PDB file of C-alpha atoms in Angstrom:
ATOM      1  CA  UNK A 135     -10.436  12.794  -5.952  1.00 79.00           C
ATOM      2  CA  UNK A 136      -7.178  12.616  -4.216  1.00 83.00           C
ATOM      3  CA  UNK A 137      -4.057  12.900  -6.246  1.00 91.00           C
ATOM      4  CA  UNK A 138      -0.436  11.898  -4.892  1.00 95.00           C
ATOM      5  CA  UNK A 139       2.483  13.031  -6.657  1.00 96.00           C
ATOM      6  CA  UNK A 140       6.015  11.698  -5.846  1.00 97.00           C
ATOM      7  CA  UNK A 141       9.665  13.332  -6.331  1.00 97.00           C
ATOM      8  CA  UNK A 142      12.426  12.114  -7.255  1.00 97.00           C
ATOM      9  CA  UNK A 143      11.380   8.453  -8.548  1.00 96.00           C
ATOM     10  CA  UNK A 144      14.866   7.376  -8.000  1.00 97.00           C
ATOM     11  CA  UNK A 145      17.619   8.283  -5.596  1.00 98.00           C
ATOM     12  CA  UNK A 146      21.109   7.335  -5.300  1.00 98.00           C
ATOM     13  CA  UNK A 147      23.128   8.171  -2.639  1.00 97.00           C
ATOM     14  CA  UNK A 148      26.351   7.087  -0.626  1.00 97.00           C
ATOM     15  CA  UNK A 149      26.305   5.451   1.901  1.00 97.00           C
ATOM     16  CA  UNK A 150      26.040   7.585   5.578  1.00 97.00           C
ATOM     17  CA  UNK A 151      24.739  10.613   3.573  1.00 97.00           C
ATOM     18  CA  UNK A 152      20.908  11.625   4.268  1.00 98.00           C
ATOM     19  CA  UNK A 153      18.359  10.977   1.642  1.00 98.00           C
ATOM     20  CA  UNK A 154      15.033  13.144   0.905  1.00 98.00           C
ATOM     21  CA  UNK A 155      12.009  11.918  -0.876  1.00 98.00           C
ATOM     22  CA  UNK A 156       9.095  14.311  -1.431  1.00 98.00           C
ATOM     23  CA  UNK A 157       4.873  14.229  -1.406  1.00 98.00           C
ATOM     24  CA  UNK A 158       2.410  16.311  -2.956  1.00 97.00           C
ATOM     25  CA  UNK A 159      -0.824  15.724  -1.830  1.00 96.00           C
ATOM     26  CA  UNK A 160      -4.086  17.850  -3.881  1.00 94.00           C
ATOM     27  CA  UNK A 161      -7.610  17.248  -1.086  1.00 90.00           C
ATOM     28  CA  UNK A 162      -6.886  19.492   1.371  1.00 90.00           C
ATOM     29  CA  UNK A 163      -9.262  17.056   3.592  1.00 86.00           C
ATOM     30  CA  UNK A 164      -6.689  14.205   4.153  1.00 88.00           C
ATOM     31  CA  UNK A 165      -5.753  14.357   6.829  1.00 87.00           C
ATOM     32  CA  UNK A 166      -3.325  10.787   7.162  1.00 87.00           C
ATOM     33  CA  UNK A 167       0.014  10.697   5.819  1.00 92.00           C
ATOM     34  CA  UNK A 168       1.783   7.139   6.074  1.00 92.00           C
ATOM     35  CA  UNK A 169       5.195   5.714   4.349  1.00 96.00           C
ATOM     36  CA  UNK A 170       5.585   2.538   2.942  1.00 96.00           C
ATOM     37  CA  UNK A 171       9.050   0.644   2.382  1.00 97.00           C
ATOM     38  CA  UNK A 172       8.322  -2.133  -0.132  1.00 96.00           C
ATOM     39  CA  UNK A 173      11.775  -4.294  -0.517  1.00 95.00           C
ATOM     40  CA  UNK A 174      11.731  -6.573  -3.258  1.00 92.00           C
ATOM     41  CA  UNK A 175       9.567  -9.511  -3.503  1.00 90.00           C
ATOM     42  CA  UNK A 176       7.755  -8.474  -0.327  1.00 93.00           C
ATOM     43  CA  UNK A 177       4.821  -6.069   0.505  1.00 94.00           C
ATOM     44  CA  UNK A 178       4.932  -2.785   1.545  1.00 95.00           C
ATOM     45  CA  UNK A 179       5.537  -2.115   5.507  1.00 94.00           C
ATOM     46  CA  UNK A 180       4.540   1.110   7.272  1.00 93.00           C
ATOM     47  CA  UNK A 181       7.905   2.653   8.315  1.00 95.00           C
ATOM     48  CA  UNK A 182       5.933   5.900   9.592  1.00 95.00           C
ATOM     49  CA  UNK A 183       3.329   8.219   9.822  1.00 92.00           C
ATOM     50  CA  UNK A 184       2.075  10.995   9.981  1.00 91.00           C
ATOM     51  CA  UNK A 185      -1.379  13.006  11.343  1.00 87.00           C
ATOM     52  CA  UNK A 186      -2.627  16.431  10.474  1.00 84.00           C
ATOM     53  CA  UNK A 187      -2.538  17.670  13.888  1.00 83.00           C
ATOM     54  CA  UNK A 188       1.548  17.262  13.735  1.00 82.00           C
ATOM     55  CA  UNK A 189       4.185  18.908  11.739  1.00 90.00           C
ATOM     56  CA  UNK A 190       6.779  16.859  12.028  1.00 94.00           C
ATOM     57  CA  UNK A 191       7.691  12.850  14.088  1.00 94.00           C
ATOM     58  CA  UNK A 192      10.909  11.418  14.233  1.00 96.00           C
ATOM     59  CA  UNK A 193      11.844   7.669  14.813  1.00 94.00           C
ATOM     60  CA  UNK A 194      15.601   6.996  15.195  1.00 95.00           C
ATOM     61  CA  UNK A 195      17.006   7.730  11.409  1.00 97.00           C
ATOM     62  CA  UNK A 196      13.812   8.619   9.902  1.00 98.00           C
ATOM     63  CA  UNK A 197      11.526  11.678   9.946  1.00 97.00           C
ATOM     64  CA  UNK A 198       8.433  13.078   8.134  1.00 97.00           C
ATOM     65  CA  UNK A 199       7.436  16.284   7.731  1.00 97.00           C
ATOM     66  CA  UNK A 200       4.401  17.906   6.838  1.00 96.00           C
ATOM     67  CA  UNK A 201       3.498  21.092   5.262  1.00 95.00           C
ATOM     68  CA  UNK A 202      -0.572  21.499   5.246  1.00 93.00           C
ATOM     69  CA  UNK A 203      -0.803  25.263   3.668  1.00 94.00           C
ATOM     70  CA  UNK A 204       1.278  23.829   1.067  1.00 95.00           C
ATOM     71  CA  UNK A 205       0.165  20.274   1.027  1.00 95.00           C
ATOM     72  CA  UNK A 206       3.419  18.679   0.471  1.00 95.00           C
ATOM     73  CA  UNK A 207       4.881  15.983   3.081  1.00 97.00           C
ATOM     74  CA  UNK A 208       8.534  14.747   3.290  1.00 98.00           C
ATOM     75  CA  UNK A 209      10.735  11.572   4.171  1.00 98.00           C
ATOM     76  CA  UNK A 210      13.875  11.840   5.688  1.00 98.00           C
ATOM     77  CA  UNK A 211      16.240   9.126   6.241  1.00 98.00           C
ATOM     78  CA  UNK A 212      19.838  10.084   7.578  1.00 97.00           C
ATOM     79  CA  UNK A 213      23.043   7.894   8.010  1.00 97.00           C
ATOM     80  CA  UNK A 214      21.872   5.729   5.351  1.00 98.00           C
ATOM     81  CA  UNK A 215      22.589   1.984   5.219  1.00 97.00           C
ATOM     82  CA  UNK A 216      22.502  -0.626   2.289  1.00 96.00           C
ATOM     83  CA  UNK A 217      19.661  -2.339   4.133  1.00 96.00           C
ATOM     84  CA  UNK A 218      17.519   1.239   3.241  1.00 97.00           C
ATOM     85  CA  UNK A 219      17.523   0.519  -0.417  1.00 97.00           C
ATOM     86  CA  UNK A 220      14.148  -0.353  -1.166  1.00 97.00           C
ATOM     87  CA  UNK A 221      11.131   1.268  -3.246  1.00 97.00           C
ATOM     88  CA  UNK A 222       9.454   3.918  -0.875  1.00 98.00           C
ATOM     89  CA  UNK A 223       5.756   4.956  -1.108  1.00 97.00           C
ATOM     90  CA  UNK A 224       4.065   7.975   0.177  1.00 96.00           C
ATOM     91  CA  UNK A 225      -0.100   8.118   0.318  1.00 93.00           C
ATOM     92  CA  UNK A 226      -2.281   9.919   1.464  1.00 91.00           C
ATOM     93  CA  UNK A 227      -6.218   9.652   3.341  1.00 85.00           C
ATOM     94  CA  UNK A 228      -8.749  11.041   4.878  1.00 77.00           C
ATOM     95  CA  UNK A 229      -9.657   9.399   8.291  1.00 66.00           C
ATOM     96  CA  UNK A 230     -13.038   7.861   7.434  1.00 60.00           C
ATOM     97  CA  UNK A 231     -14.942   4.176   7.141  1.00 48.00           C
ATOM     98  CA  UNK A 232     -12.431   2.355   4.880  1.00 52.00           C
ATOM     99  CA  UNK A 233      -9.144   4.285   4.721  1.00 61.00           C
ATOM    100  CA  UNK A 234      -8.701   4.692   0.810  1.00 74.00           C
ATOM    101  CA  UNK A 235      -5.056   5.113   0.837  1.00 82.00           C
ATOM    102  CA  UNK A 236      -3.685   7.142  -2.328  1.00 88.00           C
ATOM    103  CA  UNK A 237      -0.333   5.769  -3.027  1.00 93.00           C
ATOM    104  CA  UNK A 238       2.255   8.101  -4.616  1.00 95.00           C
ATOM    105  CA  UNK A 239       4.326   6.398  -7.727  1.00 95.00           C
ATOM    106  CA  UNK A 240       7.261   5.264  -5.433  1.00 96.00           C
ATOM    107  CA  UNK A 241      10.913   6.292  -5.377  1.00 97.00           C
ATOM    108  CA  UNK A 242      13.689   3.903  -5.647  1.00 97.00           C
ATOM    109  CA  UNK A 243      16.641   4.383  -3.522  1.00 98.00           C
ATOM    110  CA  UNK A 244      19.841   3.099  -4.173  1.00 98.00           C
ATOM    111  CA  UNK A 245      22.126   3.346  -0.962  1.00 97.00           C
ATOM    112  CA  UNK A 246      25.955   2.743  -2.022  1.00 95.00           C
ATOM    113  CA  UNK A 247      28.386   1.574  -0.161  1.00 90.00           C
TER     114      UNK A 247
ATOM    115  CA  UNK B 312       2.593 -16.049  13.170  1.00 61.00           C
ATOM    116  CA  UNK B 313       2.086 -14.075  10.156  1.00 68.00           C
ATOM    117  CA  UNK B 314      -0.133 -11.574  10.246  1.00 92.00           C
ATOM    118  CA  UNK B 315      -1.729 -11.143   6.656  1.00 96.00           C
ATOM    119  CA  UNK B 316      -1.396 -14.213   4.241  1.00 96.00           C
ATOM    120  CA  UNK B 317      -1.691 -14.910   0.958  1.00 97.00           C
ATOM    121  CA  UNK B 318      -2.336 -17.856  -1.505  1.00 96.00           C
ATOM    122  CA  UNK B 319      -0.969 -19.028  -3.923  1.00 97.00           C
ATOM    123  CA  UNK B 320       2.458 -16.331  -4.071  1.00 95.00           C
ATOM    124  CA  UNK B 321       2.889 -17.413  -7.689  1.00 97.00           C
ATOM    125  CA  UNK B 322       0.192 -18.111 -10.526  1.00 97.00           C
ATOM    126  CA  UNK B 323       0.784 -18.507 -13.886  1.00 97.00           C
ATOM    127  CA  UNK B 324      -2.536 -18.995 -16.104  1.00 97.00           C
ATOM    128  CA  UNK B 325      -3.617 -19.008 -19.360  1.00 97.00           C
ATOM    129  CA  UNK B 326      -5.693 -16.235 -20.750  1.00 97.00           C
ATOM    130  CA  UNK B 327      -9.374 -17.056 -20.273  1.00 97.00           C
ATOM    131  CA  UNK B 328      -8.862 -19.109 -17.263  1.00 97.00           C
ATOM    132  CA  UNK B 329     -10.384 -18.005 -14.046  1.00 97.00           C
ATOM    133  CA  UNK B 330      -8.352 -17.815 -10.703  1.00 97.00           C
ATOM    134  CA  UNK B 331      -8.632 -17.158  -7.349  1.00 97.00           C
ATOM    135  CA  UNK B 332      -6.335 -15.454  -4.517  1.00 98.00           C
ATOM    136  CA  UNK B 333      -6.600 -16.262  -1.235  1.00 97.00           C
ATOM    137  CA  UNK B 334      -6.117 -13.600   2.168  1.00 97.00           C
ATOM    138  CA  UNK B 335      -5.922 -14.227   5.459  1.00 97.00           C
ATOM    139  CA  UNK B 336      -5.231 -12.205   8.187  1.00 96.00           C
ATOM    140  CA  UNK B 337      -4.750 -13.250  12.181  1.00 95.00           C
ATOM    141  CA  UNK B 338      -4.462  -9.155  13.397  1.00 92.00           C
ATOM    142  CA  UNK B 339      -8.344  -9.207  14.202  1.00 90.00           C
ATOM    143  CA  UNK B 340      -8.725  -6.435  12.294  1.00 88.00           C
ATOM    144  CA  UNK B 341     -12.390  -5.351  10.992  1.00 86.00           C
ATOM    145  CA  UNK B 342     -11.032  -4.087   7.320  1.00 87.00           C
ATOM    146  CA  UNK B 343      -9.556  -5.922   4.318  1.00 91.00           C
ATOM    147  CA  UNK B 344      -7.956  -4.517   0.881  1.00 91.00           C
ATOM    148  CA  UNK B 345      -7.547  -5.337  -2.158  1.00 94.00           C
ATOM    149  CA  UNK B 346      -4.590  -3.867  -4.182  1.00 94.00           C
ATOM    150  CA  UNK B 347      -3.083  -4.010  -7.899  1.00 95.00           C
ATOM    151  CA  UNK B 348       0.314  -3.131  -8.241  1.00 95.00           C
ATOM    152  CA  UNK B 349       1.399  -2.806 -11.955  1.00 91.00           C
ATOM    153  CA  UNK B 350       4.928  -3.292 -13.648  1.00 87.00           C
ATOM    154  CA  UNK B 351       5.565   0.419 -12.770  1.00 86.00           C
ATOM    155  CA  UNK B 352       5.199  -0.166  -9.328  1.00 87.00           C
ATOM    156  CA  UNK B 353       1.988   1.520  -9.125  1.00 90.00           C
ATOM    157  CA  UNK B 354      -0.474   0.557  -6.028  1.00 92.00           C
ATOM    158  CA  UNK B 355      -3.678   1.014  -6.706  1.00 90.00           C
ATOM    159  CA  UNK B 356      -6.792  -0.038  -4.196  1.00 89.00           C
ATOM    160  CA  UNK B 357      -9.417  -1.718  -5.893  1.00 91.00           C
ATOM    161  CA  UNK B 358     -11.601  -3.203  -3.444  1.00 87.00           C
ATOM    162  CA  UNK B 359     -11.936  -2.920   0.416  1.00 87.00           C
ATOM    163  CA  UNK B 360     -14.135  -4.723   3.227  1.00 86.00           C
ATOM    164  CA  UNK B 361     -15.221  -3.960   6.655  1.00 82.00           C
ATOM    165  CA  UNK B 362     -16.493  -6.799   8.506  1.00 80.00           C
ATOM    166  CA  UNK B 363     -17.717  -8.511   4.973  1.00 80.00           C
ATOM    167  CA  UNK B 364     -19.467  -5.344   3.649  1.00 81.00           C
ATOM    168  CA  UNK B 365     -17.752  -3.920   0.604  1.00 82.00           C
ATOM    169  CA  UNK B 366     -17.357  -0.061   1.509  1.00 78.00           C
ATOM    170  CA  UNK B 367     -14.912   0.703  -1.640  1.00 75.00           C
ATOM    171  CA  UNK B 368     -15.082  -0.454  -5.113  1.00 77.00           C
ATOM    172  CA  UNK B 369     -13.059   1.715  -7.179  1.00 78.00           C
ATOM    173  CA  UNK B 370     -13.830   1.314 -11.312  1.00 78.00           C
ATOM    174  CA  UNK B 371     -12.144  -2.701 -11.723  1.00 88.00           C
ATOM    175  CA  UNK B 372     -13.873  -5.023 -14.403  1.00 90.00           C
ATOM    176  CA  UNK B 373     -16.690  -6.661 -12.942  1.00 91.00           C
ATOM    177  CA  UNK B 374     -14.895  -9.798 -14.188  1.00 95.00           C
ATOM    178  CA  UNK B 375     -13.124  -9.133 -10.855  1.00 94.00           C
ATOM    179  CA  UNK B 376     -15.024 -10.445  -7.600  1.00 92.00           C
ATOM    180  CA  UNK B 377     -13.890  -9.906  -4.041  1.00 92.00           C
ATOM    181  CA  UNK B 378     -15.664 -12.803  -1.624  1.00 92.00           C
ATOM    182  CA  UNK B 379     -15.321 -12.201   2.609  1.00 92.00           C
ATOM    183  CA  UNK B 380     -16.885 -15.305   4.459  1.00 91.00           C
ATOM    184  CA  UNK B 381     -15.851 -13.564   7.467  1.00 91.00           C
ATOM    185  CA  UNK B 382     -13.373 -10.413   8.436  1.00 88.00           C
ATOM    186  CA  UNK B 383     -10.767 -12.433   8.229  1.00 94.00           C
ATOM    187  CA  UNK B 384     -10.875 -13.456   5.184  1.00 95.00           C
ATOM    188  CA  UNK B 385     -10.670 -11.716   1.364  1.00 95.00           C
ATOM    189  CA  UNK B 386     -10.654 -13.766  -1.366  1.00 96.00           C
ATOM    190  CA  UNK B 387     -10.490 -11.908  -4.795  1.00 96.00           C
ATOM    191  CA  UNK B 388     -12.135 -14.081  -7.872  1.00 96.00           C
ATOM    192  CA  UNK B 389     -11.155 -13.311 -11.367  1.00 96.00           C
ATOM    193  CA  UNK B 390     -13.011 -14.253 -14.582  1.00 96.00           C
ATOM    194  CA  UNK B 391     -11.749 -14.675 -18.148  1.00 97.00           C
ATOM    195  CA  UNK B 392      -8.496 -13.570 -17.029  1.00 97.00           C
ATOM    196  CA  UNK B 393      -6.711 -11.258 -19.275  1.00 96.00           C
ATOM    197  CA  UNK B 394      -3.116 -10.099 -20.254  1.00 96.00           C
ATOM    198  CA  UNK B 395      -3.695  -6.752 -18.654  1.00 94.00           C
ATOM    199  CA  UNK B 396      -4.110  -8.180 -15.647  1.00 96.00           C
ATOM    200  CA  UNK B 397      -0.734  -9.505 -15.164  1.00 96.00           C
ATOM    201  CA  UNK B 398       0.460  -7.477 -11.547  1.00 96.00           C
ATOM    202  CA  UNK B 399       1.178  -7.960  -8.350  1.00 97.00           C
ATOM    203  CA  UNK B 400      -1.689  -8.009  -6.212  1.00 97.00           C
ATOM    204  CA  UNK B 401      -1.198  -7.626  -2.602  1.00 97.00           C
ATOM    205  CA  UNK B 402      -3.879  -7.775   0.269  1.00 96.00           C
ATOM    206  CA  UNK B 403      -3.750  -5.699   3.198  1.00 94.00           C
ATOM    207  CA  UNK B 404      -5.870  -5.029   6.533  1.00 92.00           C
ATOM    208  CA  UNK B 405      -6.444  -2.434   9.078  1.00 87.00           C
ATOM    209  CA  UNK B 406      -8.357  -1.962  12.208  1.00 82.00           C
ATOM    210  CA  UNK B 407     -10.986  -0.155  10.886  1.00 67.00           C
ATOM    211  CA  UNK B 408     -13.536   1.515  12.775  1.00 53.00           C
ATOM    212  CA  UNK B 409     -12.995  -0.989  16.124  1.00 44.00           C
ATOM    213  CA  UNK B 410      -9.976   1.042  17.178  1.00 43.00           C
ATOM    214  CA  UNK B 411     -12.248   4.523  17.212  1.00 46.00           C
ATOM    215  CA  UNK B 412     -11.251   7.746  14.891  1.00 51.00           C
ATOM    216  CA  UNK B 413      -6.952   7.884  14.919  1.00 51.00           C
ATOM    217  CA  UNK B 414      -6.546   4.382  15.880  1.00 48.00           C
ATOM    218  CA  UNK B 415      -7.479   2.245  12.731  1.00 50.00           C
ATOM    219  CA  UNK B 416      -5.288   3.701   9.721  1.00 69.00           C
ATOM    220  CA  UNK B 417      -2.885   1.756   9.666  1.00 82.00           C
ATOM    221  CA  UNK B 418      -2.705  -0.934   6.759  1.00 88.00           C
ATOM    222  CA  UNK B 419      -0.708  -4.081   6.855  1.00 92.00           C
ATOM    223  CA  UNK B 420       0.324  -5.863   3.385  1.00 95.00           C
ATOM    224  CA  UNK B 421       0.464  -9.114   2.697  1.00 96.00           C
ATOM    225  CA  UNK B 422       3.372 -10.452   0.749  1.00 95.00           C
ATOM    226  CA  UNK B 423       1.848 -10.564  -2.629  1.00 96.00           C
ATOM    227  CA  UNK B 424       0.665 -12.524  -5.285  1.00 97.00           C
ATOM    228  CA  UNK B 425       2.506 -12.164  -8.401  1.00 97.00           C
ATOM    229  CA  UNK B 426      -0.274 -13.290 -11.194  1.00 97.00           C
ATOM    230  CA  UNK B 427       0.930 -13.774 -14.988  1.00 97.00           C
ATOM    231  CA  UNK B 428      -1.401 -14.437 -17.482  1.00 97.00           C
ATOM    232  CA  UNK B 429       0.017 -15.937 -20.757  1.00 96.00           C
TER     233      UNK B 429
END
């Protein structure tokens, strides 16, 4: 089955400086990349995502990228603000009946002012 | 108008007991979820639904029972509740296979039920 691996676990970083988390992904079939900011006490929300078919999407400060020889996906988040801190997940799926997300173990960034 | 809810957000039981979570979710969507999310963080699927069929039932006790009386609704039953199963369990929903192939990934979380068994 799928396996998601997740680097670093935490992150620090100043304020206004760019932060980089990092997927590994191990079925070459998935083919459905999404990121999830969980802040705490609430549930996960879909910041972005990302499809097979397309390398890299960009929304305002944040941007994935994905590497499908290699199977490794990224986040990027530039400027960063307080507000960013928050525990980010990475999964991974294959576009079928059901969507059985594989979550990576979550990286905690600490933006500080 | 939120769009996936959950009951209670708090439960506190003794070991033994057994418990129920409510889900709800107003999106019209044709899939439900089930997730466990441990002290680590760690999210981890355990059941999911489309349109009250169970399609995915990854290895969970069978002390754990997921009930749909319609697609909008996921309740999640569990017997003889044990320590272990102290988490965070969160429900989510997606559009499923209504929205056609690229259209139905994405999954919306509820805000969590945070479940400690004494």
């Amino acid at each position: 089955g799928e396996n998601v691996e997740q680097h670093p676990s935490t992150l620090s970083v100043q304020e206004g400086d760019s932060a980089v988390i990092k997927c590994t992904y191990s079925d070459s079939a998935s083919n459905y990349f999404p990121w999830y900011k969980q802040e705490l006490g609430k549930g996960p929300q879909l910041i972005i995502d990302i499809r097979s078919n397309v390398g890299e999407k960009k929304d305002q400060r944040i941007a994935v990228t994905l590497n499908k020889t290699a199977k490794h996906f990224s986040l990027h988040i530039t400027e960063t603000q307080p507000e960013d801190s928050a525990v980010y997940f990475c999964a991974a799926s294959i576009e079928n009946y059901g969507q059985n997300f594989v979550f990576g173990p979550g990286t905690r960034l600490s933006v500080l002012p | 108008d939120t769009a996936v809810s959950q009951t209670p957000k708090y439960l506190v039981t003794q070991m033994g007991n057994d418990k129920s979570i409510k889900c709800e979710q107003n999106l019209g969507h044709d899939t439900m979820y089930w997730y466990k999310q441990d002290s680590k963080k760690f999210l981890k699927i355990m059941f999911s639904y489309n349109n009250k069929e169970l399609i995915i039932n990854e290895t969970v006790p069978n002390r754990f029972s997921p009930k749909s009386p319609d697609k909008a609704h996921l309740n999640l039953h569990i017997n003889s509740l044990e320590l272990g199963d102290s988490a965070v369990y969160f429900c989510a929903s997606s559009q499923g296979l209504a929205g056609g192939p690229g259209a139905g990934e994405t999954q919306y979380f509820g805000p969590g039920t945070r479940l400690l068994v004494l």
